[in-house]
Coordinates of C-alpha atoms in Angstrom, one line a residue:
M5 CA -6.2 -20.0 -5.0
S6 CA -5.2 -21.7 -8.2
S7 CA -3.9 -25.3 -8.2
P8 CA -0.4 -26.1 -9.6
A9 CA -2.0 -27.5 -12.8
E10 CA -4.1 -24.3 -13.3
R11 CA -1.1 -22.1 -12.7
R12 CA 0.9 -24.2 -15.2
E13 CA -1.7 -23.6 -17.8
L14 CA -1.7 -19.9 -17.1
L15 CA 2.1 -19.8 -17.4
K16 CA 1.8 -21.5 -20.8
A17 CA -0.6 -18.7 -21.8
V18 CA 2.0 -16.1 -20.8
Y19 CA 4.6 -17.9 -22.8
E20 CA 2.4 -18.0 -25.9
E21 CA 1.9 -14.2 -25.5
A22 CA 5.6 -13.6 -25.0
R23 CA 6.7 -15.6 -28.0
E24 CA 4.8 -13.2 -30.2
C25 CA 5.9 -10.1 -28.4
V26 CA 6.8 -6.9 -30.3
R27 CA 6.9 -4.5 -27.4
C28 CA 10.5 -3.4 -28.0
P29 CA 13.0 -3.4 -30.9
L30 CA 14.6 -6.7 -29.8
H31 CA 11.9 -8.6 -31.6
Q32 CA 13.5 -7.4 -34.9
T33 CA 16.8 -9.2 -34.2
R34 CA 15.9 -12.2 -32.1
T35 CA 15.8 -15.8 -33.3
T36 CA 13.7 -17.1 -30.5
V37 CA 12.0 -15.8 -27.4
V38 CA 13.8 -17.4 -24.4
F39 CA 10.9 -17.5 -21.9
G40 CA 12.4 -19.7 -19.3
S41 CA 12.3 -23.4 -18.4
G42 CA 11.9 -25.9 -15.6
N43 CA 9.3 -26.8 -13.0
A44 CA 6.3 -24.5 -13.1
D45 CA 5.6 -25.2 -9.4
A46 CA 9.2 -24.8 -8.3
D47 CA 10.2 -23.5 -4.8
L48 CA 13.5 -22.3 -6.2
M49 CA 13.9 -19.9 -9.1
F50 CA 17.0 -18.4 -10.8
I51 CA 16.9 -15.2 -12.7
G52 CA 19.7 -14.1 -14.9
E53 CA 20.2 -11.1 -17.3
A54 CA 19.4 -11.9 -20.9
P55 CA 19.9 -14.7 -23.4
G56 CA 23.2 -15.1 -25.2
A57 CA 23.8 -16.5 -28.7
N58 CA 23.3 -20.1 -27.8
E59 CA 20.1 -19.4 -25.9
D60 CA 18.7 -17.3 -28.7
R61 CA 19.4 -20.2 -31.1
I62 CA 18.0 -23.0 -29.0
G63 CA 15.3 -21.1 -27.1
L64 CA 16.3 -22.3 -23.6
P65 CA 18.2 -20.3 -20.8
F66 CA 21.7 -21.1 -19.6
V67 CA 22.7 -23.7 -22.2
G68 CA 26.4 -22.9 -22.6
Q69 CA 29.3 -23.3 -20.2
A70 CA 27.7 -21.2 -17.6
G71 CA 24.6 -23.5 -17.8
K72 CA 26.8 -26.5 -17.3
L73 CA 28.3 -24.9 -14.2
L74 CA 24.8 -24.1 -12.9
D75 CA 23.8 -27.8 -13.4
T76 CA 26.9 -28.9 -11.5
L77 CA 26.2 -26.5 -8.6
L78 CA 22.6 -27.7 -8.4
A79 CA 23.7 -31.3 -8.3
E80 CA 26.0 -30.5 -5.4
I81 CA 23.0 -29.5 -3.3
G82 CA 20.8 -32.4 -4.5
F83 CA 18.8 -30.7 -7.4
E84 CA 18.4 -31.3 -11.1
R85 CA 17.7 -28.4 -13.5
K86 CA 14.2 -29.8 -14.1
E87 CA 13.3 -29.3 -10.4
V88 CA 13.9 -25.5 -10.5
F89 CA 12.8 -22.7 -12.8
V90 CA 15.4 -20.6 -14.7
A91 CA 14.6 -17.4 -16.5
N92 CA 16.1 -14.0 -17.4
T93 CA 15.0 -10.4 -16.8
V94 CA 14.9 -9.9 -20.6
K95 CA 13.5 -12.6 -22.9
C96 CA 15.2 -11.7 -26.2
R97 CA 18.9 -11.5 -26.9
P98 CA 20.3 -8.0 -27.1
P99 CA 22.5 -7.7 -30.3
G100 CA 26.1 -8.4 -29.6
N101 CA 25.3 -9.4 -26.1
R102 CA 25.2 -5.8 -25.0
D103 CA 23.4 -4.7 -21.8
P104 CA 19.6 -4.4 -22.2
H105 CA 18.3 -0.9 -22.7
P106 CA 15.8 0.6 -20.2
K107 CA 12.9 0.3 -22.7
E108 CA 13.7 -3.4 -23.2
I109 CA 13.8 -4.1 -19.5
E110 CA 10.5 -2.2 -19.0
S111 CA 8.9 -4.1 -21.8
C112 CA 9.8 -7.5 -20.3
H113 CA 9.3 -6.7 -16.7
D114 CA 5.6 -7.6 -16.8
Y115 CA 6.4 -11.1 -18.1
L116 CA 8.9 -11.6 -15.2
R117 CA 6.4 -10.5 -12.6
R118 CA 3.7 -12.8 -14.0
Q119 CA 6.2 -15.7 -14.0
V120 CA 7.0 -15.1 -10.3
A121 CA 3.3 -14.8 -9.4
L122 CA 2.3 -18.0 -11.2
I123 CA 5.3 -20.2 -10.2
E124 CA 5.1 -19.0 -6.6
P125 CA 8.8 -19.7 -5.6
A126 CA 9.9 -19.4 -2.0
V127 CA 13.5 -18.5 -3.0
I128 CA 14.7 -16.4 -6.0
C129 CA 18.4 -16.4 -6.7
T130 CA 19.5 -13.5 -8.8
L131 CA 22.5 -14.3 -10.9
G132 CA 24.9 -11.4 -11.3
N133 CA 24.8 -7.7 -11.0
F134 CA 22.1 -6.9 -13.5
S135 CA 19.2 -9.0 -12.2
T136 CA 20.2 -8.3 -8.6
K137 CA 20.0 -4.5 -9.1
L138 CA 16.7 -4.8 -11.1
L139 CA 14.9 -7.0 -8.6
R140 CA 16.2 -5.0 -5.6
G141 CA 15.5 -1.7 -7.2
D142 CA 18.8 -0.1 -6.2
T143 CA 22.4 0.1 -7.5
T144 CA 24.2 -1.8 -4.8
G145 CA 26.6 -4.2 -6.5
I146 CA 26.7 -8.0 -6.3
S147 CA 30.2 -8.0 -4.6
R148 CA 28.5 -6.5 -1.5
L149 CA 25.3 -8.4 -1.7
H150 CA 26.2 -12.0 -2.7
G151 CA 25.1 -14.6 -0.2
R152 CA 23.0 -12.2 1.8
E153 CA 19.3 -13.3 1.8
E154 CA 16.5 -10.7 2.4
V155 CA 12.7 -10.8 2.0
R156 CA 11.5 -8.8 -1.0
V157 CA 8.2 -8.4 -2.7
I158 CA 8.5 -9.1 -6.5
G159 CA 5.2 -8.0 -8.0
S160 CA 2.6 -9.6 -5.8
R161 CA 4.9 -12.4 -4.4
A162 CA 7.1 -12.2 -1.2
V163 CA 10.2 -14.3 -1.6
H164 CA 13.6 -14.9 0.0
L165 CA 15.8 -13.0 -2.5
Y166 CA 19.3 -14.4 -2.6
P167 CA 21.9 -12.7 -4.8
L168 CA 24.7 -14.9 -6.3
Y169 CA 27.6 -14.3 -8.6
H170 CA 26.8 -15.1 -12.2
P171 CA 28.2 -18.5 -13.2
A172 CA 29.7 -17.0 -16.3
A173 CA 31.9 -14.7 -14.2
A174 CA 32.9 -17.5 -11.9
L175 CA 34.0 -19.7 -14.8
Y176 CA 37.3 -17.8 -15.2
T177 CA 38.0 -16.7 -11.6
P178 CA 38.7 -19.6 -9.2
S179 CA 38.2 -17.5 -6.0
M180 CA 34.8 -16.3 -7.3
L181 CA 33.8 -19.9 -8.1
E182 CA 34.6 -21.0 -4.5
T183 CA 32.5 -18.1 -3.2
L184 CA 29.7 -19.0 -5.5
R185 CA 29.9 -22.6 -4.4
A186 CA 29.8 -21.7 -0.7
D187 CA 26.8 -19.4 -1.3
F188 CA 25.0 -22.1 -3.3
H189 CA 25.4 -24.5 -0.4
R190 CA 23.2 -22.2 1.7
I191 CA 20.2 -22.6 -0.6
P192 CA 18.7 -25.7 1.1
E193 CA 18.8 -23.8 4.4
L194 CA 16.8 -21.0 2.8
L195 CA 14.3 -23.4 1.2
A196 CA 13.7 -25.0 4.6
L197 CA 12.4 -21.6 5.8
G198 CA 9.4 -21.9 3.4
A199 CA 7.9 -18.9 1.7
P200 CA 7.7 -15.6 3.6
E201 CA 4.4 -14.3 4.8
Q202 CA 2.6 -13.0 1.7
P203 CA 1.3 -9.4 1.5
S204 CA -2.3 -8.6 1.4
P205 CA -3.8 -7.5 -1.9
L206 CA -3.5 -3.8 -0.9
E207 CA 0.1 -4.3 0.1
S208 CA 1.0 -5.9 -3.2
L209 CA 0.3 -2.9 -5.4
P210 CA 3.3 -2.0 -7.6
E211 CA 6.2 -0.7 -5.5
V212 CA 6.9 2.2 -7.9
E213 CA 4.8 4.4 -10.0
E214 CA 4.2 3.1 -13.5
P215 CA 6.1 5.2 -16.1
V216 CA 4.2 7.2 -18.6
P217 CA 3.9 5.0 -21.7
E218 CA 6.1 6.1 -24.6
P219 CA 4.5 6.6 -28.1
E220 CA 4.0 3.3 -29.8
E221 CA 6.4 2.5 -32.6
P222 CA 5.0 1.8 -36.1
P223 CA 4.1 -1.9 -36.4
M224 CA 6.8 -4.1 -37.8
P225 CA 6.4 -7.0 -40.2
A226 CA 5.6 -10.3 -38.5
A227 CA 8.7 -12.4 -37.7
P228 CA 9.0 -15.9 -39.1
E229 CA 7.2 -18.5 -37.0
P230 CA 9.8 -20.0 -34.6
A231 CA 10.3 -23.7 -34.1
P232 CA 8.1 -25.2 -31.4
Q233 CA 9.7 -25.2 -27.9
L234 CA 8.9 -28.5 -26.2
G235 CA 9.3 -29.3 -22.5
L236 CA 9.7 -25.8 -21.3
F237 CA 7.7 -26.4 -18.2

């Protein structure tokens, strides 16, 4: 079993790999890879959809008004952003903030699974419809699932998966904001349960068959070197 310091170094190696990623066409239009940020040994992890324009420019997740609301809700339950880890299912901004395409999701999913394996959270909060459907592997919507915890295996890690409304959606709908706040206030209760029993190595094989790889695209010219990202984790 790796120590927190060893896992942090391994996570940094995954970040270095991701920041040079050209697995899907999003590398042609991104400004910065938004890998995630926070405590690399966090018990609590949040997973959203994809970076927006501000995140793409700065290189950190949830930096706009939705990020400020996330910080406020965290403070209400006694947390600061630096104590949790925040990431997205897709690490590069889709042009025009469109929904990520299946190829883009597939290309990034390995990074997300490795993040979960190395951070070892006890609770993962999915923010909004997109990440909830992806991590649960079905199409049930967030309006039916929010605030309902269940044990799920993400990659090799069993966690308490806890779907929440996306802060961006709650910003403009007072009733949704109150629901999100109420659901948020259950998070300490879930953390007190600790991590679920972990699967054996045989049980932690991928839940679904790996898709047949598509033909590789012709290599693209290297993107300009991005500015260093400091203090990610």
